[in-house]
Coordinates of C-alpha atoms in Angstrom, one line a residue:
X19 CA 13.0 -20.4 -4.8
X20 CA 16.5 -20.6 -3.9
X21 CA 16.9 -20.1 -0.2
X22 CA 18.6 -16.6 0.9
X23 CA 22.2 -17.0 1.7
X24 CA 23.1 -17.4 5.4
X25 CA 24.3 -14.1 6.8
X26 CA 27.8 -13.6 8.7
X27 CA 26.5 -12.7 12.1
X28 CA 29.5 -10.5 12.5
X29 CA 28.5 -8.5 9.4
X30 CA 24.9 -8.4 10.4
X31 CA 25.0 -6.1 13.5
X32 CA 23.5 -2.6 13.5
X33 CA 24.4 0.1 15.6
X34 CA 23.1 2.8 13.2
X35 CA 20.2 2.7 10.6
X36 CA 18.7 4.7 8.1
X37 CA 15.0 3.8 7.1
X38 CA 13.3 5.2 4.0
X39 CA 9.4 4.5 4.4
X40 CA 7.4 4.6 1.2
X41 CA 3.7 4.8 2.0
X42 CA 0.9 3.5 0.0
X43 CA -1.7 5.8 -1.9
X44 CA -2.2 7.8 0.9
X45 CA -3.3 11.6 0.8
X46 CA -2.8 12.4 4.5
X47 CA 0.3 14.2 5.8
X48 CA 3.2 11.9 6.8
X49 CA 3.1 12.9 10.3
X50 CA 0.3 10.1 10.8
X51 CA 3.1 7.6 10.4
X52 CA 5.3 9.3 12.9
X53 CA 2.5 9.2 15.6
X54 CA 1.6 5.8 14.6
X55 CA 5.3 4.4 15.3
X56 CA 5.4 6.4 18.5
X57 CA 2.0 4.8 19.8
X58 CA 2.6 1.4 18.5
X59 CA 6.3 1.0 19.0
X60 CA 5.6 2.0 22.9
X61 CA 3.0 -0.7 22.9
X62 CA 5.2 -3.3 21.4
X63 CA 8.3 -2.4 23.6
X64 CA 6.2 -3.1 26.7
X65 CA 5.0 -6.3 25.6
X66 CA 8.5 -7.5 24.3
X67 CA 10.5 -6.0 26.9
X68 CA 12.9 -3.6 25.1
X69 CA 13.2 0.2 25.0
X70 CA 12.1 2.6 22.2
X71 CA 12.2 6.4 22.2
X72 CA 11.5 8.8 19.6
X73 CA 12.7 12.2 18.9
X74 CA 12.8 14.9 16.2
X75 CA 14.8 14.1 13.2
X76 CA 18.6 14.6 12.9
X77 CA 19.1 14.2 9.4
X78 CA 17.7 16.6 6.6
X79 CA 14.8 15.2 4.6
X80 CA 11.2 15.8 3.8
X81 CA 9.6 14.3 7.0
X82 CA 11.1 12.1 9.6
X83 CA 12.1 11.2 13.1
X84 CA 14.7 9.8 15.2
X85 CA 14.6 6.4 17.3
X86 CA 16.9 5.3 20.0
X87 CA 16.4 1.6 20.8
X88 CA 17.9 -0.8 23.6
X89 CA 17.1 -4.3 22.4
X90 CA 18.8 -7.5 23.3
X91 CA 21.1 -5.4 25.5
X92 CA 22.3 -3.4 22.3
X93 CA 21.8 0.1 21.5
X94 CA 20.6 1.2 18.2
X95 CA 20.2 4.7 16.4
X96 CA 17.7 4.8 13.6
X97 CA 16.9 7.7 11.4
X98 CA 13.3 7.4 9.5
X99 CA 12.4 9.3 6.6
X100 CA 9.2 9.1 4.8
X101 CA 9.3 9.2 1.3
X102 CA 6.5 11.8 0.4
X103 CA 4.2 11.3 -2.6
X104 CA 0.9 12.4 -0.8
X105 CA 0.9 15.7 -2.9
X106 CA 0.6 13.5 -6.0
X107 CA -2.1 11.4 -4.4
X108 CA -4.1 14.5 -3.5
X109 CA -3.9 15.7 -6.9
X110 CA -5.2 12.6 -8.5
X111 CA -8.0 12.5 -6.1
X112 CA -9.2 16.0 -7.1
X113 CA -12.1 14.9 -9.1
X114 CA -15.6 15.9 -9.1
X115 CA -18.5 13.6 -8.3
X116 CA -19.1 13.3 -12.1
X117 CA -15.4 12.9 -12.8
X118 CA -15.3 9.8 -10.3
X119 CA -18.1 8.0 -12.0
X120 CA -16.2 8.5 -15.2
X121 CA -13.3 6.9 -13.4
X122 CA -15.3 4.2 -12.6
X123 CA -16.5 3.4 -16.0
X124 CA -13.0 3.7 -17.3
X125 CA -11.4 1.5 -14.5
X126 CA -13.9 -1.3 -14.7
X127 CA -13.7 -1.3 -18.4
X128 CA -9.7 -1.8 -18.5
X129 CA -9.5 -4.4 -15.7
X130 CA -12.5 -6.3 -17.3
X131 CA -11.8 -5.9 -20.9
X132 CA -7.9 -6.6 -20.6
X133 CA -8.8 -9.9 -18.8
X134 CA -6.8 -8.6 -15.8
X135 CA -9.7 -8.9 -13.3
X136 CA -10.3 -12.7 -14.3
X137 CA -6.6 -13.4 -13.5
X138 CA -6.6 -11.2 -10.3
X139 CA -9.6 -13.6 -9.3
X140 CA -7.5 -16.6 -9.4
X141 CA -5.3 -15.1 -6.4
X142 CA -6.7 -13.8 -3.4
X143 CA -10.5 -13.0 -3.1
X144 CA -10.0 -10.5 -0.6
X145 CA -8.1 -7.7 -2.5
X146 CA -10.6 -8.3 -5.4
X147 CA -13.4 -7.8 -3.3
X148 CA -12.0 -4.6 -2.0
X149 CA -11.3 -3.6 -5.5
X150 CA -15.1 -4.0 -6.4
X151 CA -16.2 -2.4 -3.2
X152 CA -16.1 1.1 -4.4
X153 CA -17.6 0.2 -7.7
X154 CA -20.6 -1.3 -5.9
X155 CA -20.9 1.5 -3.1
X156 CA -20.7 4.2 -5.6
X157 CA -23.5 2.5 -8.0
X158 CA -25.6 2.1 -4.8
X159 CA -25.2 5.6 -4.0
X160 CA -26.3 6.7 -7.7
X161 CA -29.1 4.5 -7.5
X162 CA -30.4 5.8 -4.2
X163 CA -29.8 9.4 -5.7
X164 CA -31.8 8.6 -8.8
X165 CA -34.5 6.9 -6.8
X166 CA -34.8 10.0 -4.5
X167 CA -35.0 12.2 -7.8
X168 CA -37.8 10.1 -9.1
X169 CA -39.9 10.3 -5.8
X170 CA -39.3 14.1 -5.5
X171 CA -40.5 14.3 -9.3
X172 CA -43.5 12.3 -8.7
X173 CA -44.4 14.1 -5.5
X174 CA -44.2 17.5 -7.3
X175 CA -46.3 16.5 -10.3
X176 CA -48.9 15.2 -8.1
X177 CA -49.3 18.2 -6.1
X178 CA -49.1 20.6 -9.1
X179 CA -51.7 18.6 -10.8
X180 CA -54.0 19.6 -7.9
X181 CA -53.7 23.1 -8.6
X182 CA -53.9 22.8 -12.5
X183 CA -50.6 23.8 -13.4
X184 CA -49.9 22.5 -17.1
X185 CA -48.4 19.2 -17.1
X186 CA -45.3 20.0 -18.9
X187 CA -44.6 22.7 -16.4
X188 CA -45.2 20.5 -13.4
X189 CA -43.0 17.7 -15.2
X190 CA -40.1 20.4 -15.8
X191 CA -40.1 21.7 -12.1
X192 CA -40.4 18.2 -10.7
X193 CA -37.3 16.8 -12.5
X194 CA -35.4 20.2 -11.4
X195 CA -36.2 19.7 -7.8
X196 CA -35.7 15.9 -8.2
X197 CA -32.3 16.3 -9.7
X198 CA -31.4 19.1 -7.0
X199 CA -32.3 16.6 -4.1
X200 CA -30.5 13.6 -5.7
X201 CA -27.4 15.7 -6.2
X202 CA -27.5 16.7 -2.5
X203 CA -27.5 13.1 -1.6
X204 CA -24.6 12.4 -3.6
X205 CA -22.7 15.1 -2.0
X206 CA -23.6 14.0 1.4
X207 CA -22.5 10.4 0.5
X208 CA -19.1 12.1 -0.5
X209 CA -18.7 14.0 2.7
X210 CA -19.1 10.5 4.5
X211 CA -16.3 9.2 2.6
X212 CA -14.0 9.2 5.4
X213 CA -16.2 6.3 6.9
X214 CA -17.3 4.7 3.6
X215 CA -13.8 4.9 1.5
X216 CA -15.6 4.4 -1.7
X217 CA -14.2 7.7 -3.5
X218 CA -11.0 7.0 -1.9
X219 CA -10.5 3.3 -3.4
X220 CA -12.0 4.4 -6.7
X221 CA -9.3 7.0 -7.0
X222 CA -6.7 4.5 -6.0
X223 CA -7.6 1.8 -8.6
X224 CA -8.0 4.4 -11.1
X225 CA -4.7 5.8 -10.7
X226 CA -2.9 2.7 -11.9
X227 CA -5.5 1.8 -14.3
X228 CA -5.6 5.1 -16.3
X229 CA -2.3 4.4 -17.7
X230 CA -2.9 0.6 -17.7
X231 CA 0.2 0.0 -15.4
X232 CA 2.5 2.8 -16.6
X233 CA 3.8 5.2 -14.0
X234 CA 2.7 8.9 -14.4
X235 CA 5.7 11.3 -15.2
X236 CA 4.9 12.9 -12.0
X237 CA 5.6 9.6 -9.9
X238 CA 8.7 8.7 -11.9
X239 CA 10.0 12.0 -11.1
X240 CA 9.4 11.6 -7.4
X241 CA 10.8 7.9 -7.7
X242 CA 14.1 9.5 -9.0
X243 CA 14.2 11.9 -6.0
X244 CA 13.6 8.9 -3.6
X245 CA 16.5 7.0 -5.5
X246 CA 18.8 10.2 -5.0
X247 CA 17.9 10.4 -1.3
X248 CA 18.8 6.6 -0.7
X249 CA 21.9 6.9 -2.7
X250 CA 23.2 9.5 -0.5
X251 CA 22.6 7.5 2.7
X252 CA 24.5 4.6 1.2
X253 CA 27.4 7.1 1.0
X254 CA 27.4 7.6 4.7
X255 CA 30.3 5.7 6.4
X256 CA 28.8 5.5 9.9
X257 CA 25.8 3.7 8.5
X258 CA 25.4 0.1 9.0
X259 CA 22.0 -0.6 7.1
X260 CA 19.9 1.2 4.8
X261 CA 16.4 -0.2 5.0
X262 CA 13.7 0.4 2.4
X263 CA 10.1 -0.4 3.6
X264 CA 7.3 -0.3 1.0
X265 CA 3.7 -0.6 2.3
X266 CA 0.6 -1.4 0.0
X267 CA 1.1 0.5 -3.2
X268 CA 4.6 1.7 -1.8
X269 CA 5.7 -1.8 -2.4
X270 CA 5.7 -1.7 -6.1
X271 CA 7.1 1.8 -5.9
X272 CA 10.0 0.6 -3.9
X273 CA 10.6 -2.2 -6.5
X274 CA 11.3 0.1 -9.3
X275 CA 13.2 2.5 -6.9
X276 CA 15.5 0.1 -5.7
X277 CA 15.8 -1.6 -9.3
X278 CA 16.9 1.8 -10.7
X279 CA 19.4 2.3 -7.7
X280 CA 21.2 -1.1 -8.4
X281 CA 21.4 -0.5 -12.1
X282 CA 23.1 2.9 -11.3
X283 CA 25.7 0.9 -9.2
X284 CA 26.4 0.8 -5.4
X285 CA 29.3 2.4 -3.5
X286 CA 31.9 -0.3 -2.4
X287 CA 32.0 -0.9 1.2
X288 CA 28.9 0.9 1.9
X289 CA 26.1 -0.1 4.3
X290 CA 23.9 -3.1 3.8
X291 CA 20.9 -2.3 1.6
X292 CA 17.6 -4.2 2.6
X293 CA 14.1 -4.1 1.2
X294 CA 10.9 -4.9 3.2
X295 CA 7.5 -5.1 1.6
X296 CA 4.4 -5.2 3.6
X297 CA 0.8 -5.9 2.6
X298 CA 1.6 -5.6 -1.0
X299 CA -0.7 -5.2 -3.7
X300 CA 1.7 -5.5 -6.7
X301 CA -0.6 -7.7 -8.9
X302 CA -3.1 -5.0 -9.0
X303 CA -0.7 -3.1 -11.2
X304 CA 1.8 -5.8 -12.5
X305 CA -1.1 -7.6 -14.1
X306 CA -2.1 -4.6 -16.3
X307 CA -1.0 -4.6 -20.1
X308 CA 1.5 -1.8 -20.0
X309 CA 3.1 -2.6 -16.6
X310 CA 6.3 -3.7 -18.6
X311 CA 8.5 -1.5 -16.6
X312 CA 7.4 -2.8 -13.3
X313 CA 7.6 -6.7 -14.5
X314 CA 11.2 -5.9 -15.7
X315 CA 12.0 -4.6 -12.2
X316 CA 10.4 -7.3 -10.4
X317 CA 12.4 -9.8 -12.3
X318 CA 15.6 -7.7 -11.9
X319 CA 15.2 -7.5 -8.0
X320 CA 14.5 -11.2 -7.8
X321 CA 17.7 -12.4 -9.4
X322 CA 20.4 -10.0 -7.6
X323 CA 21.7 -10.8 -4.3
X324 CA 23.1 -7.3 -3.1
X325 CA 19.7 -6.5 -1.4
X326 CA 17.7 -9.0 0.7
X327 CA 14.1 -8.6 -0.1
X328 CA 11.3 -10.0 2.5
X329 CA 7.7 -9.7 1.5
X330 CA 5.4 -9.8 4.6
X331 CA 1.7 -10.3 4.4
X332 CA -1.1 -12.1 6.0
X333 CA -4.1 -14.0 4.8
X334 CA -6.3 -11.9 7.4
X335 CA -5.3 -8.8 5.5
X336 CA -8.2 -8.6 2.9
X337 CA -6.8 -5.7 1.2
X338 CA -3.4 -7.4 0.2
X339 CA -2.4 -10.2 -1.8
X340 CA -1.5 -12.5 0.9
X341 CA 1.3 -14.9 0.4
X342 CA 1.4 -14.2 -3.4
X343 CA 5.0 -14.1 -4.5
X344 CA 5.0 -10.9 -6.6
X345 CA 7.5 -12.0 -9.0
X346 CA 6.1 -15.6 -9.6
X347 CA 2.4 -14.8 -10.0
X348 CA 3.3 -11.7 -12.3
X349 CA 5.0 -14.3 -14.8
X350 CA 8.6 -13.1 -14.5
X351 CA 10.2 -15.6 -12.4
X352 CA 13.3 -17.6 -13.7
X353 CA 15.2 -20.5 -12.4
X354 CA 17.7 -18.3 -10.9
X355 CA 15.3 -16.4 -8.9
X356 CA 16.5 -15.7 -5.3
X357 CA 13.8 -13.1 -3.9
X358 CA 11.6 -12.2 -2.3
X359 CA 11.6 -14.4 0.8
X360 CA 7.5 -14.7 1.2
X361 CA 6.6 -14.8 4.8
X362 CA 3.3 -14.7 6.7
X363 CA 2.6 -12.2 9.6
X364 CA 0.0 -15.0 10.8
X365 CA -2.3 -12.4 12.3
X366 CA -4.6 -15.2 13.8
X367 CA -1.4 -16.5 15.5
X368 CA 0.4 -13.2 16.3
X369 CA -2.7 -11.5 17.7
X370 CA -4.5 -12.8 20.7
X371 CA -8.0 -14.1 20.2
X372 CA -9.4 -11.0 22.1
X373 CA -7.3 -8.6 19.8
X374 CA -8.1 -10.6 16.7
X375 CA -11.7 -10.4 17.5
X376 CA -11.6 -6.6 18.0
X377 CA -9.8 -6.1 14.5
X378 CA -11.0 -9.0 12.1
X379 CA -13.7 -6.9 10.6
X380 CA -11.8 -3.8 10.5
X381 CA -10.3 -4.4 6.9
X382 CA -8.5 -0.9 6.7
X383 CA -7.1 -1.1 10.2
X384 CA -5.9 -4.6 9.4
X385 CA -4.1 -3.4 6.4
X386 CA -2.0 -1.2 8.7
X387 CA -1.3 -3.8 11.4
X388 CA 2.0 -4.4 9.9
X389 CA 3.2 -1.2 11.2
X390 CA 1.6 -2.0 14.4
X391 CA 2.3 -3.8 17.8
X392 CA 1.4 -7.6 18.2
X393 CA 0.3 -9.0 21.6
X394 CA 1.7 -12.5 20.7
X395 CA 4.7 -11.5 18.4
X396 CA 6.5 -14.1 16.2
X397 CA 9.5 -13.4 14.0
X398 CA 8.0 -10.4 12.5
X399 CA 8.1 -7.3 14.6
X400 CA 8.3 -4.1 12.8
X401 CA 9.9 -2.3 15.6
X402 CA 12.9 -4.6 15.7
X403 CA 13.2 -4.7 12.0
X404 CA 13.4 -0.9 11.6
X405 CA 15.2 -0.1 15.2
X406 CA 16.8 -3.6 16.2
X407 CA 20.4 -4.7 16.1
X408 CA 20.1 -6.9 13.3
X409 CA 20.2 -6.4 9.6
X410 CA 17.1 -7.8 7.8
X411 CA 19.1 -10.3 5.8
X412 CA 20.6 -11.5 9.4
X413 CA 17.1 -11.7 10.9
X414 CA 15.9 -13.9 8.3
X415 CA 18.7 -15.7 7.1
X416 CA 17.4 -19.1 8.5
X417 CA 13.5 -18.4 7.6
X418 CA 12.1 -20.6 5.3
X419 CA 9.5 -19.2 2.9
X420 CA 5.9 -19.7 3.7
X421 CA 4.5 -23.1 2.4
X422 CA 1.2 -21.5 1.8
X423 CA 2.6 -19.1 -0.7
X424 CA 1.4 -18.9 -4.1
X425 CA 4.3 -19.0 -6.6
X426 CA 2.7 -19.9 -10.0
X427 CA 2.4 -17.9 -13.1
X428 CA -1.0 -16.2 -13.3
X429 CA -0.8 -12.8 -15.1
X430 CA -1.9 -12.7 -18.7
X431 CA 0.7 -10.1 -19.5
X432 CA 4.5 -10.9 -18.8
X433 CA 6.2 -8.6 -21.5
X434 CA 9.0 -6.4 -19.8
X435 CA 10.6 -3.1 -20.9
X436 CA 13.7 -3.1 -22.4
X437 CA 16.7 -1.9 -20.3

């Protein structure tokens, strides 16, 4: 990878910033991100010795907030906006128990038959295990429900035989009762999914797999709206940086949004445009047979130098493809590739041993650690990046890519959509 160009410090200062945050596959209202920023930002400010204050949004948008910061003796105003697609996520999760099991069969078949699962296993094992988890959990739930149904059936048959009820009636009533009890057990498991996450993750993987890597029409329409909102911010004359942040599945959404935006042309003399991806799971989509649009956008974004793209992951995050260069592993890197700069949040170093011990087995919480406070912060500080006095390019202009990154071609499918 060609190292990013050194930034001119005089052009890397920020007094006013716009941040557009693209969440991952998340059905919950975006206010959760505001409250997370409020809580964790206050914690990081106390640890790192700067000031951070949240207030209601001052710009029109779907959902956002204002941040006033004083960092390194400089004051910065930041307007956050969440790029909302939680309604699309909720609609995609509106499946019955039977429908979810049909999704399981379809999704498993697509990943296995296409050879994608085998290729993903050559990368990090953590996200592959996370992908297999809902399959195994749902199968266990189905087996337990079936076992309970069989036990109830046998119990009914044994009791009714004692009172000389004809065998076929005892058998039929036993299966009806067993089926009812088994179904109730499955419903109980589904109600527990806020703790088990089996249905949630199954819907997540099924959403991309159903179209074999193509975006749904609803998502494409929403992405066009995102691009329009970002383009409007780039026309603001009093903004120094427009920063797009994509977390988890939001990373590959952000790749295509920014690629579309750059193809449309950028305003002369506008704000600096930056791109930060956190805990990305790009290979789960880019490795699929019909993800030609995403692969094209990955290559396009890797070659341009208008937008600085920094990709932050951590090996401690079992739900992300940690330190996997999303362009290279997707098989679309060229010798002229500039981005992304792949760096590690190094959880085992940036979290104290005590804090790491508290979090290391909380896999889903760790997947959100990029948005949280570190009690031993390194050069990755979400709050200084999003509310501090430097552009993303300036902050990382001297940073070398992680030596542990994986930057070899792994994907079986490398075709790209035509422009």
